[in-house]
Amino acid sequence: SLCEAGIVSVILPIEPDTAHVTVSPFGSYNPDTDELTFQANASGIYDFTVTAEAPCQTVECDIQVNVAIEQAPQITCPDNFERTVCLPLTDSICFPVEITGSAAEVTVSPFGRYEDGVVCIPISGAGTYPVEISAVNFCGTSVCGDLEIVIYEDLAPTLTVPEDRIISSCTDFNEEICIDGIFGYDPDYGDLTIQKISGPGTYISAEADSGSICFTPESNDITYTFEIELTDGCHTIVESFDVIIYPSNVCETCIEVAIETDTCYVVGSTVPVHVTVNAIEEIGGFDLLIYYDASVMAFLGVVQGEAISEWEYLTYSQESITCGGGCPTGMVRVIGIADRTIPMTHPSPEQFTPSGTMFTMNMRITRDWNVGGLFLPMGFYWFDCGDNTFSDQSGNNLYMDGIILDAFGGVVWDEADEDLFPEENRLNGIGAADSCLVGDKLTPIRCVEFKNGGICVIHPDDIDDRGDLNLNKVAYEIADAVVYTNYFIYGFSAFFINIDGQTAASEINGDGIPLTVADLVYLIRVLTGDVPPNPKVAPMGSKVKIRTEIENNNLSIKGDINYPAGAGVLVFEYSDALP
């Protein structure tokens, strides 16, 4: 064997030493060392004829020499990598490693093995594993050192199922009921599988991580239990919920009012939330108190709806009610009156039995990606007897809650059922107390069906193509930077293709907050090749202090920044009144 082309020597004793030796087709013979030598430029079998001539005799023989020109091993060292595994079920990981050259002895240290182009190392848990791979043969040694493999433990997913649902019926059921609110979440973004393992009906998948149960009840006086199983290939989780079907006078309603949205919305969106009505009895006014979570959404205003477009009075105010810390963080009161007896502006008769949208509340969802995939509830809240009531045209009859439903049609409270919903179990903010019916005045009528609602929030990961601001299927191009810059100048008018999709694509740096100047800076850095796209970083936190100073009628903006900043965006409010 040789490590490169060169001279090959073969021991070939020939006597007498004085014999004349010739080698063909090429090569030479040294009688002093008894060696046949020749130049080998490639691996293979070389055939020679050796002739030895002496005065008394001539001898000839054929010789074959098998020459192997070896190559030193060369390891293509893989990059450091991370891997999420199912622990403790996984006790080793394997990865390919390319080794070229002639056959070599390969060792993996401190622990591991190499076979057929694959290295496997044992793992005992999450952590960083240093690996060194060496290959040795006749011609040399190659070492892949400083390789580090980071092992993460696969985190358990979470499974959200609906709360126990109470559904009222007027007669025996013969129609299918569908229960939404089944959601899975995997913090490792793995593949999820959801299935129903017990209970009637069928699980219907909406997405890989969500779905609903649809079933046809056998009667209206029974409890159905459903068990839902979720697995990510490593962990299996089972959750259950009950659906109770019970007879009620829910069909004997005079007014149906509900909180509804048109579709799901991405984080950061402005959402029209409609309050709809179906009035069986004539009404002349209403007083509604609606709650929302002010930590994840902001109230922007109310717009009068088509169903009461001719009503003469509609006003709203944001309420601040003290109830021992148990009140919702956001409340809006909306009051409407159909006829204020102003000449020539009386509503037409059909406006006294409105059907459709009474008014629309515009709500702004937070930009925080953590609310993505959640349902943000909104609903009716009762603080005193006048809350969430309707009046007839005369003002003599007051209609209040008879039944309250959640956003998915389940019964929150049924005033007519003292067995399931006794007065002593009434929670704060749920319906008008029975004491509201006591007195020597005309008794309010419990006949209004209230249905709560909320906003379904889409996680940007579900709809975005990160970095593709103009949605042309080419991410991280100069046109995307132009669109993003226009947003900071012109606002949402720059997103005329699809506001939700473009908003989601704007979350460039992976900190969970779209539409920030940090995202624009990162997009530009990707364009210039400074950084790779789609990094996994966390927000920097509160490390910037900004202050304003006025000196000689000049406003100065000064700041202390505790990390390398690329850009900033500031919004100022001022009064244009002159002194």
PDB file of C-alpha atoms in Angstrom, residues 177-457:
ATOM      1  CA  ILE A 177     -75.418  19.866  18.345  1.00  0.00           C
ATOM      2  CA  CYS A 178     -71.828  20.936  17.733  1.00  0.00           C
ATOM      3  CA  ILE A 179     -69.578  21.952  20.633  1.00  0.00           C
ATOM      4  CA  ASP A 180     -66.562  24.092  19.730  1.00  0.00           C
ATOM      5  CA  GLY A 181     -63.625  24.988  21.930  1.00  0.00           C
ATOM      6  CA  ILE A 182     -61.238  22.017  21.604  1.00  0.00           C
ATOM      7  CA  PHE A 183     -57.701  23.349  21.202  1.00  0.00           C
ATOM      8  CA  GLY A 184     -54.248  21.809  21.435  1.00  0.00           C
ATOM      9  CA  TYR A 185     -50.968  23.666  21.831  1.00  0.00           C
ATOM     10  CA  ASP A 186     -47.442  22.307  21.598  1.00  0.00           C
ATOM     11  CA  PRO A 187     -44.695  24.631  22.907  1.00  0.00           C
ATOM     12  CA  ASP A 188     -42.252  22.715  20.676  1.00  0.00           C
ATOM     13  CA  TYR A 189     -44.427  23.296  17.585  1.00  0.00           C
ATOM     14  CA  GLY A 190     -44.611  19.578  16.896  1.00  0.00           C
ATOM     15  CA  ASP A 191     -47.337  17.667  15.091  1.00  0.00           C
ATOM     16  CA  LEU A 192     -50.465  17.126  17.185  1.00  0.00           C
ATOM     17  CA  THR A 193     -53.135  14.468  16.899  1.00  0.00           C
ATOM     18  CA  ILE A 194     -56.522  14.973  18.555  1.00  0.00           C
ATOM     19  CA  GLN A 195     -59.264  12.353  18.749  1.00  0.00           C
ATOM     20  CA  LYS A 196     -62.389  11.543  20.713  1.00  0.00           C
ATOM     21  CA  ILE A 197     -61.962   8.383  22.775  1.00  0.00           C
ATOM     22  CA  SER A 198     -65.387   8.266  24.435  1.00  0.00           C
ATOM     23  CA  GLY A 199     -68.775   9.889  24.131  1.00  0.00           C
ATOM     24  CA  PRO A 200     -71.351  10.019  21.331  1.00  0.00           C
ATOM     25  CA  GLY A 201     -70.991  11.720  17.987  1.00  0.00           C
ATOM     26  CA  THR A 202     -67.919  12.592  15.968  1.00  0.00           C
ATOM     27  CA  TYR A 203     -64.827  14.711  16.453  1.00  0.00           C
ATOM     28  CA  ILE A 204     -64.526  17.098  13.495  1.00  0.00           C
ATOM     29  CA  SER A 205     -61.105  18.619  12.928  1.00  0.00           C
ATOM     30  CA  ALA A 206     -60.977  22.279  11.952  1.00  0.00           C
ATOM     31  CA  GLU A 207     -57.169  22.439  11.988  1.00  0.00           C
ATOM     32  CA  ALA A 208     -54.490  20.036  13.118  1.00  0.00           C
ATOM     33  CA  ASP A 209     -54.670  21.558  16.605  1.00  0.00           C
ATOM     34  CA  SER A 210     -58.389  22.301  16.991  1.00  0.00           C
ATOM     35  CA  GLY A 211     -61.850  20.968  16.327  1.00  0.00           C
ATOM     36  CA  SER A 212     -65.331  20.338  17.677  1.00  0.00           C
ATOM     37  CA  ILE A 213     -67.657  17.549  18.763  1.00  0.00           C
ATOM     38  CA  CYS A 214     -70.936  17.077  16.887  1.00  0.00           C
ATOM     39  CA  PHE A 215     -73.617  14.705  18.169  1.00  0.00           C
ATOM     40  CA  THR A 216     -77.385  14.193  18.221  1.00  0.00           C
ATOM     41  CA  PRO A 217     -78.792  13.873  21.767  1.00  0.00           C
ATOM     42  CA  GLU A 218     -81.170  11.022  22.476  1.00  0.00           C
ATOM     43  CA  SER A 219     -83.341  13.045  24.865  1.00  0.00           C
ATOM     44  CA  ASN A 220     -83.471  16.366  26.708  1.00  0.00           C
ATOM     45  CA  ASP A 221     -82.824  15.024  30.201  1.00  0.00           C
ATOM     46  CA  ILE A 222     -79.412  13.382  30.125  1.00  0.00           C
ATOM     47  CA  THR A 223     -75.721  14.118  30.699  1.00  0.00           C
ATOM     48  CA  TYR A 224     -73.170  13.213  28.036  1.00  0.00           C
ATOM     49  CA  THR A 225     -69.476  12.834  28.887  1.00  0.00           C
ATOM     50  CA  PHE A 226     -66.803  13.290  26.247  1.00  0.00           C
ATOM     51  CA  GLU A 227     -63.144  12.305  26.583  1.00  0.00           C
ATOM     52  CA  ILE A 228     -60.664  13.934  24.215  1.00  0.00           C
ATOM     53  CA  GLU A 229     -57.122  12.649  23.683  1.00  0.00           C
ATOM     54  CA  LEU A 230     -54.172  14.682  22.393  1.00  0.00           C
ATOM     55  CA  THR A 231     -50.718  13.379  21.561  1.00  0.00           C
ATOM     56  CA  ASP A 232     -47.578  14.915  20.118  1.00  0.00           C
ATOM     57  CA  GLY A 233     -45.883  11.548  19.586  1.00  0.00           C
ATOM     58  CA  CYS A 234     -44.218  11.795  22.988  1.00  0.00           C
ATOM     59  CA  HIS A 235     -46.878  12.791  25.506  1.00  0.00           C
ATOM     60  CA  THR A 236     -50.536  11.804  25.635  1.00  0.00           C
ATOM     61  CA  ILE A 237     -53.101  13.974  27.429  1.00  0.00           C
ATOM     62  CA  VAL A 238     -56.754  13.196  28.072  1.00  0.00           C
ATOM     63  CA  GLU A 239     -59.327  15.775  29.137  1.00  0.00           C
ATOM     64  CA  SER A 240     -63.080  15.430  29.533  1.00  0.00           C
ATOM     65  CA  PHE A 241     -66.155  17.614  29.676  1.00  0.00           C
ATOM     66  CA  ASP A 242     -69.885  17.110  30.169  1.00  0.00           C
ATOM     67  CA  VAL A 243     -72.835  18.314  28.137  1.00  0.00           C
ATOM     68  CA  ILE A 244     -76.093  18.439  30.077  1.00  0.00           C
ATOM     69  CA  ILE A 245     -79.349  18.562  28.122  1.00  0.00           C
ATOM     70  CA  TYR A 246     -82.322  19.724  30.171  1.00  0.00           C
ATOM     71  CA  PRO A 247     -85.890  20.898  29.482  1.00  0.00           C
ATOM     72  CA  SER A 248     -86.488  24.638  29.860  1.00  0.00           C
ATOM     73  CA  ASN A 249     -88.751  27.463  28.770  1.00  0.00           C
ATOM     74  CA  VAL A 250     -85.913  28.896  26.710  1.00  0.00           C
ATOM     75  CA  CYS A 251     -88.213  29.068  23.684  1.00  0.00           C
ATOM     76  CA  GLU A 252     -90.523  31.510  25.460  1.00  0.00           C
ATOM     77  CA  THR A 253     -88.418  34.571  24.739  1.00  0.00           C
ATOM     78  CA  CYS A 254     -89.473  38.072  23.809  1.00  0.00           C
ATOM     79  CA  ILE A 255     -86.045  39.378  22.757  1.00  0.00           C
ATOM     80  CA  GLU A 256     -82.843  37.673  21.678  1.00  0.00           C
ATOM     81  CA  VAL A 257     -79.635  39.704  21.962  1.00  0.00           C
ATOM     82  CA  ALA A 258     -76.152  38.443  21.167  1.00  0.00           C
ATOM     83  CA  ILE A 259     -72.527  39.562  20.873  1.00  0.00           C
ATOM     84  CA  GLU A 260     -71.080  38.414  17.551  1.00  0.00           C
ATOM     85  CA  THR A 261     -68.033  38.831  15.306  1.00  0.00           C
ATOM     86  CA  ASP A 262     -67.783  38.162  11.577  1.00  0.00           C
ATOM     87  CA  THR A 263     -64.646  36.013  11.626  1.00  0.00           C
ATOM     88  CA  CYS A 264     -61.376  35.430  13.467  1.00  0.00           C
ATOM     89  CA  TYR A 265     -58.769  38.176  13.537  1.00  0.00           C
ATOM     90  CA  VAL A 266     -55.001  38.343  13.802  1.00  0.00           C
ATOM     91  CA  VAL A 267     -53.301  39.989  16.775  1.00  0.00           C
ATOM     92  CA  GLY A 268     -53.151  43.783  16.539  1.00  0.00           C
ATOM     93  CA  SER A 269     -56.378  44.004  14.496  1.00  0.00           C
ATOM     94  CA  THR A 270     -59.272  46.384  14.948  1.00  0.00           C
ATOM     95  CA  VAL A 271     -62.335  44.173  15.313  1.00  0.00           C
ATOM     96  CA  PRO A 272     -65.983  45.123  14.720  1.00  0.00           C
ATOM     97  CA  VAL A 273     -67.986  43.396  17.463  1.00  0.00           C
ATOM     98  CA  HIS A 274     -71.690  43.404  16.642  1.00  0.00           C
ATOM     99  CA  VAL A 275     -74.474  43.420  19.213  1.00  0.00           C
ATOM    100  CA  THR A 276     -77.436  41.906  17.399  1.00  0.00           C
ATOM    101  CA  VAL A 277     -81.090  41.704  18.348  1.00  0.00           C
ATOM    102  CA  ASN A 278     -84.168  39.770  17.332  1.00  0.00           C
ATOM    103  CA  ALA A 279     -87.143  41.435  18.994  1.00  0.00           C
ATOM    104  CA  ILE A 280     -90.362  39.400  19.032  1.00  0.00           C
ATOM    105  CA  GLU A 281     -92.060  42.052  21.178  1.00  0.00           C
ATOM    106  CA  GLU A 282     -91.938  45.748  20.332  1.00  0.00           C
ATOM    107  CA  ILE A 283     -89.225  47.639  22.190  1.00  0.00           C
ATOM    108  CA  GLY A 284     -88.585  51.330  22.697  1.00  0.00           C
ATOM    109  CA  GLY A 285     -85.258  51.403  24.493  1.00  0.00           C
ATOM    110  CA  PHE A 286     -82.426  49.429  26.050  1.00  0.00           C
ATOM    111  CA  ASP A 287     -79.661  49.753  28.624  1.00  0.00           C
ATOM    112  CA  LEU A 288     -76.816  47.270  28.093  1.00  0.00           C
ATOM    113  CA  LEU A 289     -73.634  46.831  30.151  1.00  0.00           C
ATOM    114  CA  ILE A 290     -70.924  44.866  28.304  1.00  0.00           C
ATOM    115  CA  TYR A 291     -67.606  43.704  29.737  1.00  0.00           C
ATOM    116  CA  TYR A 292     -64.254  42.926  28.097  1.00  0.00           C
ATOM    117  CA  ASP A 293     -60.677  42.245  29.184  1.00  0.00           C
ATOM    118  CA  ALA A 294     -58.842  45.565  29.013  1.00  0.00           C
ATOM    119  CA  SER A 295     -55.463  43.835  29.313  1.00  0.00           C
ATOM    120  CA  VAL A 296     -55.761  42.292  25.851  1.00  0.00           C
ATOM    121  CA  MET A 297     -58.106  44.641  23.976  1.00  0.00           C
ATOM    122  CA  ALA A 298     -59.046  48.311  23.862  1.00  0.00           C
ATOM    123  CA  PHE A 299     -62.456  49.888  23.295  1.00  0.00           C
ATOM    124  CA  LEU A 300     -62.498  52.408  20.422  1.00  0.00           C
ATOM    125  CA  GLY A 301     -66.155  53.439  20.099  1.00  0.00           C
ATOM    126  CA  VAL A 302     -69.708  52.494  19.113  1.00  0.00           C
ATOM    127  CA  VAL A 303     -71.437  52.809  15.730  1.00  0.00           C
ATOM    128  CA  GLN A 304     -75.237  52.659  15.420  1.00  0.00           C
ATOM    129  CA  GLY A 305     -76.465  49.631  13.462  1.00  0.00           C
ATOM    130  CA  GLU A 306     -78.910  49.236  10.606  1.00  0.00           C
ATOM    131  CA  ALA A 307     -81.541  47.469  12.739  1.00  0.00           C
ATOM    132  CA  ILE A 308     -82.087  50.684  14.768  1.00  0.00           C
ATOM    133  CA  SER A 309     -80.765  53.218  12.255  1.00  0.00           C
ATOM    134  CA  GLU A 310     -83.838  55.443  12.764  1.00  0.00           C
ATOM    135  CA  TRP A 311     -83.696  55.401  16.545  1.00  0.00           C
ATOM    136  CA  GLU A 312     -83.308  58.915  17.823  1.00  0.00           C
ATOM    137  CA  TYR A 313     -80.896  58.415  20.700  1.00  0.00           C
ATOM    138  CA  LEU A 314     -77.825  56.229  21.128  1.00  0.00           C
ATOM    139  CA  THR A 315     -75.017  56.966  23.528  1.00  0.00           C
ATOM    140  CA  TYR A 316     -72.280  55.059  25.303  1.00  0.00           C
ATOM    141  CA  SER A 317     -69.845  55.500  28.165  1.00  0.00           C
ATOM    142  CA  GLN A 318     -67.011  53.509  29.654  1.00  0.00           C
ATOM    143  CA  GLU A 319     -68.048  52.413  33.109  1.00  0.00           C
ATOM    144  CA  SER A 320     -65.936  52.166  36.226  1.00  0.00           C
ATOM    145  CA  ILE A 321     -67.727  50.027  38.804  1.00  0.00           C
ATOM    146  CA  THR A 322     -66.382  49.099  42.216  1.00  0.00           C
ATOM    147  CA  CYS A 323     -67.215  45.566  43.263  1.00  0.00           C
ATOM    148  CA  GLY A 324     -64.403  44.484  45.526  1.00  0.00           C
ATOM    149  CA  GLY A 325     -61.860  43.692  42.870  1.00  0.00           C
ATOM    150  CA  GLY A 326     -64.097  41.176  41.121  1.00  0.00           C
ATOM    151  CA  CYS A 327     -65.208  43.431  38.297  1.00  0.00           C
ATOM    152  CA  PRO A 328     -64.021  42.988  34.730  1.00  0.00           C
ATOM    153  CA  THR A 329     -61.214  45.355  33.742  1.00  0.00           C
ATOM    154  CA  GLY A 330     -63.211  46.938  30.935  1.00  0.00           C
ATOM    155  CA  MET A 331     -66.910  47.875  30.750  1.00  0.00           C
ATOM    156  CA  VAL A 332     -69.004  49.813  28.273  1.00  0.00           C
ATOM    157  CA  ARG A 333     -72.598  50.957  28.829  1.00  0.00           C
ATOM    158  CA  VAL A 334     -74.709  51.547  25.712  1.00  0.00           C
ATOM    159  CA  ILE A 335     -78.136  53.182  25.954  1.00  0.00           C
ATOM    160  CA  GLY A 336     -80.605  53.538  23.110  1.00  0.00           C
ATOM    161  CA  ILE A 337     -84.052  55.164  22.870  1.00  0.00           C
ATOM    162  CA  ALA A 338     -86.230  54.734  19.804  1.00  0.00           C
ATOM    163  CA  ASP A 339     -88.516  57.779  20.061  1.00  0.00           C
ATOM    164  CA  ARG A 340     -87.723  61.008  21.889  1.00  0.00           C
ATOM    165  CA  THR A 341     -90.911  62.655  20.527  1.00  0.00           C
ATOM    166  CA  ILE A 342     -88.920  65.009  18.292  1.00  0.00           C
ATOM    167  CA  PRO A 343     -91.261  66.043  15.446  1.00  0.00           C
ATOM    168  CA  MET A 344     -90.771  64.489  12.022  1.00  0.00           C
ATOM    169  CA  THR A 345     -88.124  62.014  13.168  1.00  0.00           C
ATOM    170  CA  HIS A 346     -90.194  59.158  14.608  1.00  0.00           C
ATOM    171  CA  PRO A 347     -88.821  55.719  13.653  1.00  0.00           C
ATOM    172  CA  SER A 348     -90.807  53.672  11.171  1.00  0.00           C
ATOM    173  CA  PRO A 349     -92.926  50.870  12.691  1.00  0.00           C
ATOM    174  CA  GLU A 350     -90.499  48.044  11.789  1.00  0.00           C
ATOM    175  CA  GLN A 351     -87.764  49.758  13.813  1.00  0.00           C
ATOM    176  CA  PHE A 352     -89.675  48.930  17.004  1.00  0.00           C
ATOM    177  CA  THR A 353     -89.191  45.198  16.345  1.00  0.00           C
ATOM    178  CA  PRO A 354     -85.594  45.346  15.158  1.00  0.00           C
ATOM    179  CA  SER A 355     -83.801  42.320  13.779  1.00  0.00           C
ATOM    180  CA  GLY A 356     -80.098  42.588  13.005  1.00  0.00           C
ATOM    181  CA  THR A 357     -77.241  44.697  14.306  1.00  0.00           C
ATOM    182  CA  MET A 358     -78.225  47.271  16.930  1.00  0.00           C
ATOM    183  CA  PHE A 359     -74.719  48.679  17.244  1.00  0.00           C
ATOM    184  CA  THR A 360     -71.103  47.755  16.596  1.00  0.00           C
ATOM    185  CA  MET A 361     -68.326  48.092  19.151  1.00  0.00           C
ATOM    186  CA  ASN A 362     -64.896  48.612  17.606  1.00  0.00           C
ATOM    187  CA  MET A 363     -62.214  46.829  19.640  1.00  0.00           C
ATOM    188  CA  ARG A 364     -58.451  46.798  19.142  1.00  0.00           C
ATOM    189  CA  ILE A 365     -56.644  43.530  19.972  1.00  0.00           C
ATOM    190  CA  THR A 366     -53.232  43.734  21.588  1.00  0.00           C
ATOM    191  CA  ARG A 367     -50.210  43.114  19.378  1.00  0.00           C
ATOM    192  CA  ASP A 368     -48.873  40.501  21.774  1.00  0.00           C
ATOM    193  CA  TRP A 369     -48.554  37.154  19.964  1.00  0.00           C
ATOM    194  CA  ASN A 370     -49.234  35.367  23.254  1.00  0.00           C
ATOM    195  CA  VAL A 371     -52.971  35.915  22.696  1.00  0.00           C
ATOM    196  CA  GLY A 372     -52.751  34.214  19.303  1.00  0.00           C
ATOM    197  CA  GLY A 373     -54.989  31.172  19.140  1.00  0.00           C
ATOM    198  CA  LEU A 374     -57.078  32.308  22.120  1.00  0.00           C
ATOM    199  CA  PHE A 375     -60.723  33.287  22.415  1.00  0.00           C
ATOM    200  CA  LEU A 376     -61.089  36.652  24.170  1.00  0.00           C
ATOM    201  CA  PRO A 377     -64.482  36.706  25.901  1.00  0.00           C
ATOM    202  CA  MET A 378     -66.931  39.587  25.948  1.00  0.00           C
ATOM    203  CA  GLY A 379     -70.326  39.477  27.557  1.00  0.00           C
ATOM    204  CA  PHE A 380     -73.144  41.104  29.469  1.00  0.00           C
ATOM    205  CA  TYR A 381     -72.565  42.090  33.084  1.00  0.00           C
ATOM    206  CA  TRP A 382     -75.176  42.797  35.753  1.00  0.00           C
ATOM    207  CA  PHE A 383     -74.381  45.192  38.571  1.00  0.00           C
ATOM    208  CA  ASP A 384     -77.884  46.383  39.460  1.00  0.00           C
ATOM    209  CA  CYS A 385     -81.465  45.781  38.382  1.00  0.00           C
ATOM    210  CA  GLY A 386     -81.355  48.276  35.519  1.00  0.00           C
ATOM    211  CA  ASP A 387     -78.464  46.656  33.715  1.00  0.00           C
ATOM    212  CA  ASN A 388     -79.168  44.775  30.481  1.00  0.00           C
ATOM    213  CA  THR A 389     -82.820  45.578  30.247  1.00  0.00           C
ATOM    214  CA  PHE A 390     -85.243  46.501  27.435  1.00  0.00           C
ATOM    215  CA  SER A 391     -88.370  48.636  27.608  1.00  0.00           C
ATOM    216  CA  ASP A 392     -91.516  48.512  25.544  1.00  0.00           C
ATOM    217  CA  GLN A 393     -92.685  51.632  23.687  1.00  0.00           C
ATOM    218  CA  SER A 394     -94.808  52.836  26.565  1.00  0.00           C
ATOM    219  CA  GLY A 395     -92.105  52.479  29.165  1.00  0.00           C
ATOM    220  CA  ASN A 396     -94.429  50.471  31.405  1.00  0.00           C
ATOM    221  CA  ASN A 397     -92.968  47.028  30.726  1.00  0.00           C
ATOM    222  CA  LEU A 398     -89.370  46.256  31.528  1.00  0.00           C
ATOM    223  CA  TYR A 399     -87.855  43.136  29.982  1.00  0.00           C
ATOM    224  CA  MET A 400     -84.890  41.517  31.710  1.00  0.00           C
ATOM    225  CA  ASP A 401     -82.918  38.330  31.443  1.00  0.00           C
ATOM    226  CA  GLY A 402     -84.674  34.989  31.256  1.00  0.00           C
ATOM    227  CA  ILE A 403     -81.710  32.946  30.118  1.00  0.00           C
ATOM    228  CA  ILE A 404     -78.014  33.704  29.582  1.00  0.00           C
ATOM    229  CA  LEU A 405     -75.924  31.685  27.123  1.00  0.00           C
ATOM    230  CA  ASP A 406     -72.186  31.565  26.643  1.00  0.00           C
ATOM    231  CA  ALA A 407     -70.516  32.275  23.320  1.00  0.00           C
ATOM    232  CA  PHE A 408     -70.947  28.664  22.227  1.00  0.00           C
ATOM    233  CA  GLY A 409     -74.618  28.259  23.130  1.00  0.00           C
ATOM    234  CA  GLY A 410     -74.212  26.676  26.562  1.00  0.00           C
ATOM    235  CA  VAL A 411     -76.445  27.882  29.378  1.00  0.00           C
ATOM    236  CA  VAL A 412     -74.712  30.144  31.890  1.00  0.00           C
ATOM    237  CA  TRP A 413     -77.878  30.868  33.872  1.00  0.00           C
ATOM    238  CA  ASP A 414     -81.553  29.995  33.474  1.00  0.00           C
ATOM    239  CA  GLU A 415     -83.821  32.112  35.647  1.00  0.00           C
ATOM    240  CA  ALA A 416     -86.679  29.616  35.224  1.00  0.00           C
ATOM    241  CA  ASP A 417     -84.823  26.603  36.577  1.00  0.00           C
ATOM    242  CA  GLU A 418     -84.450  26.822  40.347  1.00  0.00           C
ATOM    243  CA  ASP A 419     -83.092  23.277  40.561  1.00  0.00           C
ATOM    244  CA  LEU A 420     -80.037  23.751  38.379  1.00  0.00           C
ATOM    245  CA  PHE A 421     -79.706  27.482  39.046  1.00  0.00           C
ATOM    246  CA  PRO A 422     -80.870  28.313  42.583  1.00  0.00           C
ATOM    247  CA  GLU A 423     -80.671  31.957  43.592  1.00  0.00           C
ATOM    248  CA  GLU A 424     -78.152  31.248  46.359  1.00  0.00           C
ATOM    249  CA  ASN A 425     -75.686  30.006  43.727  1.00  0.00           C
ATOM    250  CA  ARG A 426     -75.893  33.136  41.569  1.00  0.00           C
ATOM    251  CA  LEU A 427     -72.437  34.623  40.916  1.00  0.00           C
ATOM    252  CA  ASN A 428     -71.628  38.309  40.749  1.00  0.00           C
ATOM    253  CA  GLY A 429     -72.368  39.811  37.375  1.00  0.00           C
ATOM    254  CA  ILE A 430     -74.619  36.943  36.230  1.00  0.00           C
ATOM    255  CA  GLY A 431     -78.189  38.068  35.569  1.00  0.00           C
ATOM    256  CA  ALA A 432     -80.569  40.256  37.545  1.00  0.00           C
ATOM    257  CA  ALA A 433     -81.195  39.026  41.083  1.00  0.00           C
ATOM    258  CA  ASP A 434     -84.656  37.759  42.007  1.00  0.00           C
ATOM    259  CA  SER A 435     -84.928  40.739  44.357  1.00  0.00           C
ATOM    260  CA  CYS A 436     -85.309  42.919  41.254  1.00  0.00           C
ATOM    261  CA  LEU A 437     -88.805  41.458  40.875  1.00  0.00           C
ATOM    262  CA  VAL A 438     -89.929  42.431  44.382  1.00  0.00           C
ATOM    263  CA  GLY A 439     -91.978  45.602  44.908  1.00  0.00           C
ATOM    264  CA  ASP A 440     -95.366  47.236  44.428  1.00  0.00           C
ATOM    265  CA  LYS A 441     -94.608  48.438  40.896  1.00  0.00           C
ATOM    266  CA  LEU A 442     -95.193  46.650  37.644  1.00  0.00           C
ATOM    267  CA  THR A 443     -93.114  43.493  37.788  1.00  0.00           C
ATOM    268  CA  PRO A 444     -90.317  43.225  35.210  1.00  0.00           C
ATOM    269  CA  ILE A 445     -90.727  40.376  32.758  1.00  0.00           C
ATOM    270  CA  ARG A 446     -87.991  37.767  32.481  1.00  0.00           C
ATOM    271  CA  CYS A 447     -88.021  36.916  28.784  1.00  0.00           C
ATOM    272  CA  VAL A 448     -84.764  38.140  27.232  1.00  0.00           C
ATOM    273  CA  GLU A 449     -82.204  35.656  25.925  1.00  0.00           C
ATOM    274  CA  PHE A 450     -78.658  37.015  26.256  1.00  0.00           C
ATOM    275  CA  LYS A 451     -75.832  35.319  24.401  1.00  0.00           C
ATOM    276  CA  ASN A 452     -72.280  36.302  25.272  1.00  0.00           C
ATOM    277  CA  GLY A 453     -69.530  36.389  22.676  1.00  0.00           C
ATOM    278  CA  GLY A 454     -65.928  37.301  22.157  1.00  0.00           C
ATOM    279  CA  ILE A 455     -63.122  37.584  19.654  1.00  0.00           C
ATOM    280  CA  CYS A 456     -61.401  34.590  18.107  1.00  0.00           C
ATOM    281  CA  VAL A 457     -57.731  35.505  17.674  1.00  0.00           C
TER     282      VAL A 457
END
